[in-house]
Structure formats: structure tokens, C-alpha cells
CSV table of C-alpha atoms in Angstrom, one decimal:
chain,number,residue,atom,x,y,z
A,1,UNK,CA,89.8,34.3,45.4
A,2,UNK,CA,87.9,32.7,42.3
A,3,UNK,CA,87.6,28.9,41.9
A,4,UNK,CA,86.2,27.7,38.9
A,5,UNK,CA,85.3,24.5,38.1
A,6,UNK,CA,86.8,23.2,35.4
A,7,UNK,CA,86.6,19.8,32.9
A,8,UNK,CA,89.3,17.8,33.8
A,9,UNK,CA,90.2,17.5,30.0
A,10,UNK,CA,90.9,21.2,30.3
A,11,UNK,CA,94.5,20.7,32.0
A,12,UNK,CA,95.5,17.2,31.4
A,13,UNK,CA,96.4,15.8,28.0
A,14,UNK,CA,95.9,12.1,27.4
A,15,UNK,CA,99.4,10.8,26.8
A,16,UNK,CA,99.7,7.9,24.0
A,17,UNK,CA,102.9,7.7,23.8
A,18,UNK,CA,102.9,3.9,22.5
A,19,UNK,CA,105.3,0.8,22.1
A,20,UNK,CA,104.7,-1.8,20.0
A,21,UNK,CA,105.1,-5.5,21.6
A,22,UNK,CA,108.2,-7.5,20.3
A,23,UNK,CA,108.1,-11.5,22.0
A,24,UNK,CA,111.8,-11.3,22.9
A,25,UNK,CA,111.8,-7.7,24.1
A,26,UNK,CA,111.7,-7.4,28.4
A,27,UNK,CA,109.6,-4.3,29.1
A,28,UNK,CA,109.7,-2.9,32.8
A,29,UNK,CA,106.2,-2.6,33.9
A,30,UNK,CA,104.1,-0.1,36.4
A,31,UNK,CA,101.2,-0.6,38.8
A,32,UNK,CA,98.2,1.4,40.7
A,33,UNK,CA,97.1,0.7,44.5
A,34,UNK,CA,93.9,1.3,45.6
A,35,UNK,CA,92.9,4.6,47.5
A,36,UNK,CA,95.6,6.6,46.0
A,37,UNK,CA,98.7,4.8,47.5
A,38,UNK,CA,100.5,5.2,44.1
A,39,UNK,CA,102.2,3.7,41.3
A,40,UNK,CA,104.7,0.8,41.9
A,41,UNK,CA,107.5,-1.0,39.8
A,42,UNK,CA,105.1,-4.0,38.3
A,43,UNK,CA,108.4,-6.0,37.2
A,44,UNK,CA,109.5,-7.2,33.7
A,45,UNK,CA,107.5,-8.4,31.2
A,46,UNK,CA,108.4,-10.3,28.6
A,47,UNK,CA,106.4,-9.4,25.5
A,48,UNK,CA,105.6,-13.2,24.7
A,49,UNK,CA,103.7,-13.1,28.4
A,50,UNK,CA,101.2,-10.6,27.1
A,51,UNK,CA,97.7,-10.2,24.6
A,52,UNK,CA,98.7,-7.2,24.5
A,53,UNK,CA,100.1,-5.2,21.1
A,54,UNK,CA,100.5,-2.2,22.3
A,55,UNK,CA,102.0,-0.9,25.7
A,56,UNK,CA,101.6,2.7,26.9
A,57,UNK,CA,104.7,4.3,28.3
A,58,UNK,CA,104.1,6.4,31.5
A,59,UNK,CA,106.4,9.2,31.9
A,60,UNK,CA,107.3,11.0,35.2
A,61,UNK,CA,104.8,13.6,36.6
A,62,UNK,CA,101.9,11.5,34.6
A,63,UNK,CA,98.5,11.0,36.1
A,64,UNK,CA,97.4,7.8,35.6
A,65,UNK,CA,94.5,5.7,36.6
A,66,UNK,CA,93.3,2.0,36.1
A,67,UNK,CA,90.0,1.7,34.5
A,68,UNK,CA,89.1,-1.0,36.3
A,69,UNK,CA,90.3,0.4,39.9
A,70,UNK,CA,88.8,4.0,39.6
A,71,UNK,CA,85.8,3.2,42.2
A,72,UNK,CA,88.5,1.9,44.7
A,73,UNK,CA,90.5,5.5,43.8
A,74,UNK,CA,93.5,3.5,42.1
A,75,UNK,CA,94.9,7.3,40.5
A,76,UNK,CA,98.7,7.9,41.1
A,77,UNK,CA,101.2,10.3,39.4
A,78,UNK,CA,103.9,8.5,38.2
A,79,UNK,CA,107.3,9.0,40.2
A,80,UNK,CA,110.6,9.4,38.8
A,81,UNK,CA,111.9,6.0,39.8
A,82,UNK,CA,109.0,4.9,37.2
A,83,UNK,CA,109.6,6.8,34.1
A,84,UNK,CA,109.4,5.3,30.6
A,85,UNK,CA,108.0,2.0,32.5
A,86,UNK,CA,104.9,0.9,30.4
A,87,UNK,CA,101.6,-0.8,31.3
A,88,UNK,CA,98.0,-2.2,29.1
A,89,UNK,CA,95.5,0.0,27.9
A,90,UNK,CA,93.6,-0.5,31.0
A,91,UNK,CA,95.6,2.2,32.5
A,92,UNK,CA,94.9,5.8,31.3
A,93,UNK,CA,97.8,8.9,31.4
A,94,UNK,CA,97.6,12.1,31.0
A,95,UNK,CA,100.6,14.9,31.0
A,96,UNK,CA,99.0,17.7,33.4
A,97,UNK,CA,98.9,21.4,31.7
A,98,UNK,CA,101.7,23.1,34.0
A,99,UNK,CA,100.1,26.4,32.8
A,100,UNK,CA,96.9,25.7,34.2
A,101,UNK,CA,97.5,23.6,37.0
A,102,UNK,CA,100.2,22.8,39.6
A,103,UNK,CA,101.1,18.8,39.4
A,104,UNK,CA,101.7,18.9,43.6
A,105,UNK,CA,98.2,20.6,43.4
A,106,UNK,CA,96.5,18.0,41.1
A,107,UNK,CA,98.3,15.4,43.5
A,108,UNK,CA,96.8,17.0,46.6
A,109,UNK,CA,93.1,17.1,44.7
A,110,UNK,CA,93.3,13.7,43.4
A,111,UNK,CA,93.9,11.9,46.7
A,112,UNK,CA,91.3,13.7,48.1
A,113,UNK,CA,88.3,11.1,48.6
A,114,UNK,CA,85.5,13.4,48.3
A,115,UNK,CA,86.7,14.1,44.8
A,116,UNK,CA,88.1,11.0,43.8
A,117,UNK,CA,84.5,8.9,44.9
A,118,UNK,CA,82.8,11.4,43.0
A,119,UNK,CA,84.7,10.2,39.8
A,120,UNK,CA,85.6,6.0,40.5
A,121,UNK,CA,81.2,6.7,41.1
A,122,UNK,CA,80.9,7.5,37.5
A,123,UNK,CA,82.1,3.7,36.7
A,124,UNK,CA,80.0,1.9,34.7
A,125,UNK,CA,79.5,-2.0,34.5
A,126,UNK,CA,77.3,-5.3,35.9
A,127,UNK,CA,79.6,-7.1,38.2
A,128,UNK,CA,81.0,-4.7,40.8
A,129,UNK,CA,84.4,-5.5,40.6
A,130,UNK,CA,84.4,-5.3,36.8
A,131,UNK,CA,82.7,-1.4,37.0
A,132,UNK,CA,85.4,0.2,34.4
A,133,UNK,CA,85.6,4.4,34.0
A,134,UNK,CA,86.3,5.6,30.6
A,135,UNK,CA,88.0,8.1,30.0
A,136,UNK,CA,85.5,10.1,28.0
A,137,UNK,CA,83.4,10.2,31.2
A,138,UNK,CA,86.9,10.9,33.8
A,139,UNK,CA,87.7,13.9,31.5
A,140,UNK,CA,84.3,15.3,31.6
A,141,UNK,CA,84.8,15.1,34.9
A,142,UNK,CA,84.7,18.8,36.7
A,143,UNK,CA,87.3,19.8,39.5
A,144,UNK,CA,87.7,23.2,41.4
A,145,UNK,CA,90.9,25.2,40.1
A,146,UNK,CA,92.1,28.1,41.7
A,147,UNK,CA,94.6,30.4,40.2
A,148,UNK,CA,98.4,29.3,39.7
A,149,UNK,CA,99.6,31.3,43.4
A,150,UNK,CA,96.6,29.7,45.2
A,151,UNK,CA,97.7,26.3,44.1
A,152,UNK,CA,101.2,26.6,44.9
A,153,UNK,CA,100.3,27.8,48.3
A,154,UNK,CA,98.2,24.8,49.1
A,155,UNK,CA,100.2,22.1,47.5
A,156,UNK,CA,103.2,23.9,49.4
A,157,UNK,CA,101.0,23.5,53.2
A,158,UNK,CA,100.2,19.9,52.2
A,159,UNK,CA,103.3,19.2,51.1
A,160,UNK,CA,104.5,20.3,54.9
A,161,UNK,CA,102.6,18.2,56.1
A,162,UNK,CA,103.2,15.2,54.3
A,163,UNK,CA,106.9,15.7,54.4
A,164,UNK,CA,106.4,14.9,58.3
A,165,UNK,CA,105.5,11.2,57.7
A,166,UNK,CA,108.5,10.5,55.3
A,167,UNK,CA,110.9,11.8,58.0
A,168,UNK,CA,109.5,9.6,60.9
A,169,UNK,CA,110.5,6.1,59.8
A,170,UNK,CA,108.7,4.0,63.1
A,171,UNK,CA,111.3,0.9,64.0
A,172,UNK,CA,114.4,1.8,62.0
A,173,UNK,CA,116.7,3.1,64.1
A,174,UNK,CA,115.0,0.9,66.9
A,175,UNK,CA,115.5,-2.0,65.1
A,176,UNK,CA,118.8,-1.5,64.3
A,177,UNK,CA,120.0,-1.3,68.1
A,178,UNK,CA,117.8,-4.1,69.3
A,179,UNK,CA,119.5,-6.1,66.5
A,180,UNK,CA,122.8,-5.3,67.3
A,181,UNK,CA,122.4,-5.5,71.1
A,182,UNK,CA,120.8,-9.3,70.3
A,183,UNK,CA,123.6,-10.5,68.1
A,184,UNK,CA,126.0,-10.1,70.4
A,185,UNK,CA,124.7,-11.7,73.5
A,186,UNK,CA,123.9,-14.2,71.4
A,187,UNK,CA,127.1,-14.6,69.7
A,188,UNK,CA,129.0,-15.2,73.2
A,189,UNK,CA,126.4,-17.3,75.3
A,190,UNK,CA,126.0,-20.7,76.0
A,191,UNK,CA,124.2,-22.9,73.4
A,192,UNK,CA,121.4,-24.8,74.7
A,193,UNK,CA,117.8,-25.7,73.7
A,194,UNK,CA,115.2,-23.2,73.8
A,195,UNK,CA,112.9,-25.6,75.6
A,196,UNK,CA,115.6,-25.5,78.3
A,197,UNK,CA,113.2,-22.6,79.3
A,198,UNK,CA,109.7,-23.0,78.4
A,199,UNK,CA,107.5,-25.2,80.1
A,200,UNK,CA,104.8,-26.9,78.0
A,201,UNK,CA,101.2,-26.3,79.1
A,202,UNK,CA,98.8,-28.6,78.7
A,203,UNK,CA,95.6,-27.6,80.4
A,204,UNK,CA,92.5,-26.9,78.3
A,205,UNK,CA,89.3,-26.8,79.0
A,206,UNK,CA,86.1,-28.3,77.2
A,207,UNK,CA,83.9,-26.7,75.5
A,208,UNK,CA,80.2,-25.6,76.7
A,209,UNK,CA,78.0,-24.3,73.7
A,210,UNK,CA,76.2,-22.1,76.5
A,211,UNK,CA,79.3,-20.5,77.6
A,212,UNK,CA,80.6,-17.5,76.4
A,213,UNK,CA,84.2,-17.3,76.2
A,214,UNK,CA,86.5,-14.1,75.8
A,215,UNK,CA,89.0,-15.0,72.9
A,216,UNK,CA,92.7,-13.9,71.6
A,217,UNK,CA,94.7,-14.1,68.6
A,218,UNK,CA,98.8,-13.3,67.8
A,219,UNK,CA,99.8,-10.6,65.7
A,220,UNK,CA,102.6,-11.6,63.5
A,221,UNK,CA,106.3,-9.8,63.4
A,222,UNK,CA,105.8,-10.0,67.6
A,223,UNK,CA,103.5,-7.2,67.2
A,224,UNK,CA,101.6,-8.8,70.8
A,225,UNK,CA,98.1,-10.6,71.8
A,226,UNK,CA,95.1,-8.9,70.6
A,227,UNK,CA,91.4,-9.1,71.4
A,228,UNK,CA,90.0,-11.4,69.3
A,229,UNK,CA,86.4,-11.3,70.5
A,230,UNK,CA,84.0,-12.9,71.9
A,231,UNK,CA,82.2,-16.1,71.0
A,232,UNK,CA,79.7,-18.7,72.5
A,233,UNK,CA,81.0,-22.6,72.7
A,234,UNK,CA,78.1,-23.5,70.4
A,235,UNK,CA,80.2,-21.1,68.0
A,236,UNK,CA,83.6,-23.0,67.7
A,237,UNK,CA,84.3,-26.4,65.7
A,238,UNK,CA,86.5,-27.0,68.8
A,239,UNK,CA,86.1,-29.4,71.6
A,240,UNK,CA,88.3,-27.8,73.7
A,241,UNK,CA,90.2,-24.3,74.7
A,242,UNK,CA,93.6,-23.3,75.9
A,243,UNK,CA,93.5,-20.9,78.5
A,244,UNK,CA,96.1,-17.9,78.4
A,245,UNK,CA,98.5,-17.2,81.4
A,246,UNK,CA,99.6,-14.1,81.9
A,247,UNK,CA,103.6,-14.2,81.4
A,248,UNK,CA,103.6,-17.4,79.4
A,249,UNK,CA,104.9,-17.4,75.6
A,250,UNK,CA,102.2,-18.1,73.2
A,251,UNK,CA,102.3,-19.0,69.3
A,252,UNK,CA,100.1,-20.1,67.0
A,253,UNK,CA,101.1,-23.2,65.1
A,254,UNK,CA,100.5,-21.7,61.1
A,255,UNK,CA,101.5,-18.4,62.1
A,256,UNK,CA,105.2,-18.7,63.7
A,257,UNK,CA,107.1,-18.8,59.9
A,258,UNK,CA,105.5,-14.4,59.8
A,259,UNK,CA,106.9,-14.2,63.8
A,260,UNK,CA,103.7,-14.6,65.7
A,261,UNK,CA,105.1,-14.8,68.7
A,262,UNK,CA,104.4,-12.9,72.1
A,263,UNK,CA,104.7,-13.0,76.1
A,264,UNK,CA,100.7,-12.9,77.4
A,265,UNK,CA,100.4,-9.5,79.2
A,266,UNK,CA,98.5,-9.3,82.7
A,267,UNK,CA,95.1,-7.8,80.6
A,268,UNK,CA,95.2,-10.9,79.1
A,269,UNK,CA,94.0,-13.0,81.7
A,270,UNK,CA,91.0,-14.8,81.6
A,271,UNK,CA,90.8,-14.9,77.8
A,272,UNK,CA,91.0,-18.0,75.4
A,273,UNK,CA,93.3,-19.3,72.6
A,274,UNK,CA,92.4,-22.6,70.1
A,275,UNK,CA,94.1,-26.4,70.3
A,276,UNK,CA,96.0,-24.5,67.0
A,277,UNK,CA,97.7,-22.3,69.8
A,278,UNK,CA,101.0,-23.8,72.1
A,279,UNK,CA,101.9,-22.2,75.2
A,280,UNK,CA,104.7,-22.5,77.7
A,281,UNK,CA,105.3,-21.2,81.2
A,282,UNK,CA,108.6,-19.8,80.9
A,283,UNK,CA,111.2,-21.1,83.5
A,284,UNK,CA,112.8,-17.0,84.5
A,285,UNK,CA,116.1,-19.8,86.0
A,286,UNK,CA,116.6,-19.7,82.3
A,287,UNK,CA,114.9,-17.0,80.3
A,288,UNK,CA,114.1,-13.6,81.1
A,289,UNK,CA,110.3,-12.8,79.7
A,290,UNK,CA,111.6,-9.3,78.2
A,291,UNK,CA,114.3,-10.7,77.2
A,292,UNK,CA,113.2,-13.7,75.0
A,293,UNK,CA,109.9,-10.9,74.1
A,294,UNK,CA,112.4,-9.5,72.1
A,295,UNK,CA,114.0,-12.6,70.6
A,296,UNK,CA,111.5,-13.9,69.2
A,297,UNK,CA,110.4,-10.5,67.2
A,298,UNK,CA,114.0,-10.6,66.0
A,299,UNK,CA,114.2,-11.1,62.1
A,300,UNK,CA,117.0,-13.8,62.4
A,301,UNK,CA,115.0,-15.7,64.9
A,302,UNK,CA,111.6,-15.2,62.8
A,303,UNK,CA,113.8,-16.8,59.4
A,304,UNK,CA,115.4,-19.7,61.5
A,305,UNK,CA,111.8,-20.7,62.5
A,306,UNK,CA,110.7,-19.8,59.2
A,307,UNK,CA,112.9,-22.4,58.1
A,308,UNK,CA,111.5,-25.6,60.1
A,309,UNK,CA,107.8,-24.8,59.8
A,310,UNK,CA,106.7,-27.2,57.2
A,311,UNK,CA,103.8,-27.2,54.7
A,312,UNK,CA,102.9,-27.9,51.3
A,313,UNK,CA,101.4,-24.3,51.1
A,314,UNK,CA,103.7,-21.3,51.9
A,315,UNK,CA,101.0,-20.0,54.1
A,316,UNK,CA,100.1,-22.9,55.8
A,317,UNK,CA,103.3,-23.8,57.2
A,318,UNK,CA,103.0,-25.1,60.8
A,319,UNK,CA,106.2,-25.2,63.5
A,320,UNK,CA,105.7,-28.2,65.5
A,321,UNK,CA,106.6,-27.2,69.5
A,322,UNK,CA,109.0,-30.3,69.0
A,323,UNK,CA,110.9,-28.4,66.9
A,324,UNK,CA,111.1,-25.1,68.2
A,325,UNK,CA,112.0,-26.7,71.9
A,326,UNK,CA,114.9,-28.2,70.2
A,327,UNK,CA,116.2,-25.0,68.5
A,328,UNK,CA,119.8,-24.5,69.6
A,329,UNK,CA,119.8,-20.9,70.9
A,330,UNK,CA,123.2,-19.3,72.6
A,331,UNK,CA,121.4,-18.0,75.2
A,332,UNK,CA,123.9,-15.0,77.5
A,333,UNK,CA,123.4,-15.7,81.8
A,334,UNK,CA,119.8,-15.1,83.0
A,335,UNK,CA,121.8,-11.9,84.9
A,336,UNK,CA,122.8,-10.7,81.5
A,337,UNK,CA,119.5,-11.5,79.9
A,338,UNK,CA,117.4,-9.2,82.9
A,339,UNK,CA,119.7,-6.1,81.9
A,340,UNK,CA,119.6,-6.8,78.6
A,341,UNK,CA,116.0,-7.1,78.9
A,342,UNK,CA,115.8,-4.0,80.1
A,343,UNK,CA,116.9,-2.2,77.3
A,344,UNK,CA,115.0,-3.6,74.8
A,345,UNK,CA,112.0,-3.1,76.8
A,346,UNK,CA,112.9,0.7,76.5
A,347,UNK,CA,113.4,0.3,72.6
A,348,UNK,CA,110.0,-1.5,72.0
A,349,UNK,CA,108.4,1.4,73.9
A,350,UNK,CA,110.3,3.8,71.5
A,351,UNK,CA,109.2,1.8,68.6
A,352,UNK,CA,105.5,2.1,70.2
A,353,UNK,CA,105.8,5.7,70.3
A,354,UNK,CA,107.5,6.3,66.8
A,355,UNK,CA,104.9,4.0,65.5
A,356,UNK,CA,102.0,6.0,66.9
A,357,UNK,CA,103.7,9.0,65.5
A,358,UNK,CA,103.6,8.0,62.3
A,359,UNK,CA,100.3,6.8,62.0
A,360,UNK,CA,99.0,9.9,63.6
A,361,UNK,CA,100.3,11.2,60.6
A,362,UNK,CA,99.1,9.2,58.5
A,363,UNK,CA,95.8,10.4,59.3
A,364,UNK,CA,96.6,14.1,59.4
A,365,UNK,CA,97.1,14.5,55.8
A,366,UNK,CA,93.9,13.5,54.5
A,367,UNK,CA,92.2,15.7,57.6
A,368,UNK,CA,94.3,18.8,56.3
A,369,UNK,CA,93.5,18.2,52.5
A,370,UNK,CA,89.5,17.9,53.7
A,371,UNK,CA,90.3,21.1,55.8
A,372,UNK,CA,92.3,22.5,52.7
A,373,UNK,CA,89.5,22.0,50.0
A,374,UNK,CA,86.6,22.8,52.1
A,375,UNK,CA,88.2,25.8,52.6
A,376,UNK,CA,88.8,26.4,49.2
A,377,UNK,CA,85.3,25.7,48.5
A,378,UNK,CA,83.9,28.0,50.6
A,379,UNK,CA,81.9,25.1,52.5
């Protein structure tokens, strides 16, 4: 098998397929993420909003990169969903040469990082998040091309494995039945105030700059306590810490209106929260802990809480506990809640799994296009 390497101006052609800027026109607009992530639907524009002239319609298949993203590997091809969308002159497209070169191939090569930090290196400029890559210097560019059969063949493996993450979609189907398993015992239960069931803590402990102290945060969409480090008291603005209990509920203040929510496993003993934090002790007479571990990852929960935090800033919109003790939930027996429990226990594990799955995944394809190309390199 010969590879040669090639000028990437040899099988891509610059498109400029232009439109000139009309004030009252709406143009539909693309975008690039970083690290090859692809091009997304940027919105409408309306041509009044823009400097700009001249737009540059994309058209399906394209490669296109942003001149000012190249060293962060913001290159896409252009989907289908996106064709005839438009964008500034600091985005570059180029029609591949189908006789020379495979588009799933150039796909393939293009998110591959060894290649594509090799290029985004070539960017030029004094600030370094204003390094731009002309195209004179990405078209001089050289990449290895194979012949047409060997493309296919490797765009065709890749594509294999890639196809595997789209068909593992972590928490739909999951989602779906804890949803519909949650609506109903909550359509039929008895309404009462969630702090019927939580218990508000109230011990904290003051601070000692000499001591070290083992801390924890909240993931948001009830995704569970994490290990936030480890700091010494001299380190923290606060006077004093809230200690975590195992079993207790546990939210921070600014972070309920994204679901940050979560029950304090066992491992989580011993470690620390801030006075930003609120915990309860929750009263199992009235709430199941796997039961309300579910209901308060739930999307209708997370919006209804949503809805009371308050804050000039979207961001920085606290709940009160006030106000989440008062929410009226209709809360099913505490029988009904244990069995019910249950079973969404057994669907957060699958929805563990899945998501493991997929990012597991997500990480082969990059390893088999390294594999792939090495390969192909001979190296």
C-alpha cells in the first residue's frame, strides 16, 4: 500500500459560493465547536445585526473551519440538516475532490488530533486566543492519502465504530420509565409538604485554619455527591462547616434551579459541605430515601423548583429551604414509596451502566482512528 502525502489544496476546493447582505433579509446561520465536535445551527440572523457584506453559504459534505478556532481543532463537515446555512468570512469551506479522496475518510483524518494540532499549530497571531490560520497556510498543509479502496475501507471500520455510540442513547429509555412510574404515584397520593419529611440540620462546626478538612460538592441534574477535595481551614472565607450525614438530602442553595440535589451515600461520611449547602435528615415515617433520590432528579420536580429559586442573575438563583419545605408534593404511602423505590433504584443503575457504555465509546473512537492512522503510517 502507497501513502503519499499530499497538499491539502490537492483535493479540496475552496468554496465561495457568496450572498450578499440585504438589512431585511433573515439568513439561517452555522457554527464550529472546538475539538472537532461539529457544525451546529447558529440561528437567524437578520442582515441589519451584521458588519458583514458578504455571507458564505456552506453546502452539505463541506469542510469548514473557523480561522480563529483552528488551534482548538474547530474543523467540521457540514451535515445535511445544515445545508445552504451561511456564516462570516472567518469561516473557511472547501468542497472535497470525491475523486481523490473519500469525504467519511477526510472526516476520519480531520478529527484525528495528531493531524489536526499539527495544522490549528500553524496559527499565527500575538494574543493567544486571537492566533487566526489562513487558509494559504491550511492548504499548504500536507496529509497522508492512500488510494480510493484503502480509504473506503478505513472510513468504513471507523464508521463501525462510531455508529456504536449513536445507537446507545444513556437515560432515554430509563428516563422515560422512571418518569412515567413518578407521575403516577404522584398523581394519586396525598398532598402534603415536603418538609413533612426532612428534618433540618443545623450542626456546623467552626472553622480551625490548621485543620484539614475533606470537602464535597453536588452535581447538578441529581447526578450525586462528588469529592470535592481537600482544603486547610486557613483556606476557606468561611467561619464555619456543615458536616455531611450519610442518608440525609443535601442541596446547595445556587444550584437547586439545574437539580443539584442528592441522598449522601455511606462513602460520604466524614466529609464537609459550606453554610451555602442545606441538609435534612429525612424522616423514612414519610419518605423513602430511594424513593425521593429519584424525585428530586425528576425534570418536573427540577422546573417546579426552578420556578421559586429567586435571583436577579439566571445563574445565581438561590431556593430558600423555606420554600422547598413548603412545596406541596402528592406523596403515594411510605409502603408504596419503598417498592416504588425499588424500581427506580434498578433504573438509575441501568442509567449508570448505559452511561458508562457510551462514554466508553466515546473514547474508543479516537483510540481506533490513532490505531487506524498509525497503522496507515507505517509507525
Amino acid at each position: 500500500m502507497t501513502v503519499q502525502w499530499v497538499p491539502i489544496e490537492s483535493v479540496l476546493r475552496r468554496r465561495l459560493e457568496t450572498v450578499m447582505v440585504e438589512p431585511d433579509e433573515r439568513y439561517s446561520t452555522f457554527g464550529v465547536r472546538n475539538n472537532f465536535r461539529g457544525a451546529f445551527d447558529a440561528g437567524d440572523l437578520l442582515g441589519a445585526d451584521t458588519k458583514y457584506k458578504v455571507l458564505y453559504r456552506a453546502r452539505a459534505g463541506d469542510l469548514v473551519y473557523l480561522k480563529l478556532g483552528a488551534w482548538e481543532r474547530a474543523f467540521a463537515m457540514i451535515p445535511e440538516e445544515l445545508d445552504q446555512h451561511v456564516a462570516s468570512s472567518e469561516f473557511v469551506l472547501y468542497e472535497p475532490d470525491v475523486q481523490r479522496i473519500d469525504p467519511r475518510f477526510l472526516s476520519h483524518l480531520m478529527a484525528w488530533p495528531a493531524l489536526l494540532d499539527g495544522i490549528g499549530g500553524e496559527s499565527k497571531g500575538t494574543n493567544v486566543r486571537r492566533r487566526r490560520l489562513s487558509p494559504d497556510v491550511f492548504e499548504a498543509a500536507r496529509i497522508p492519502l492512500p488510494d480510493l479502496p484503502t480509504q473506503r475501507a478505513i472510513a468504513s471500520r471507523l464508521d463501525l465504530i462510531g455508529g456504536a455510540r449513536h445507537r446507545v442513547s444513556p437515560g432515554s429509555s430509563c428516563s422515560r420509565a422512571a418518569d412515567a412510574i413518578l407521575a403516577e404515584a404522584l398523581s394519586s397520593g396525598v398532598e402534603r409538604p415536603l418538609g413533612d419529611g426532612l428534618r433540618r440540620r443545623q450542626d456546623a462546626a467552626l472553622v480551625e485554619e490548621s485543620v484539614k478538612y475533606s470537602m464535597a460538592g453536588v452535581r447538578n441534574a441529581g447526578k450525586g455527591v462528588f469529592d470535592s477535595g481537600v482544603i486547610l481551614g486557613s483556606q476557606t472565607k468561611y467561619r464555619h462547616l456543615r458536616p455531611l450525614h450519610p442518608g440525609d438530602l443535601v442541596y446547595p442553595k445556587l444550584g437547586a434551579w439545574a437539580g443539584a440535589f442528592a441522598v449522601v451515600p455511606q462513602d460520604c461520611e466524614g466529609r464537609w459541605v459550606s453554610p451555602e449547602f442545606v441538609t435534612y435528615q429525612i424522616d423514612t415515617d414519610v419518605l423513602d430515601p430511594d424513593f425521593l433520590r429519584s424525585l428530586v432528579a425528576w425534570d418536573a420536580f427540577v422546573d417546579r423548583v426552578a420556578g421559586l429559586s429567586v435571583g436577579t442573575n439566571v445563574n445565581r438563583r438561590r431556593l430558600a429551604p423555606e420554600t422547598l419545605e413548603s412545596l406541596p408534593v402528592r406523596l403515594p404511602s411510605v409502603d408504596q414509596q419503598h417498592r416504588l423505590g425499588q424500581q427506580l433504584a434498578v433504573i438509575r443503575q441501568a442509567d449508570d451502566l448505559l452511561e458508562r457504555r457510551a462514554h466508553l465509546l466515546d473514547s474508543l473512537l479516537p483510540a481506533a482512528r490513532k490505531e487506524e492512522f498509525r497503522h496507515l503510517l507505517g509507525s
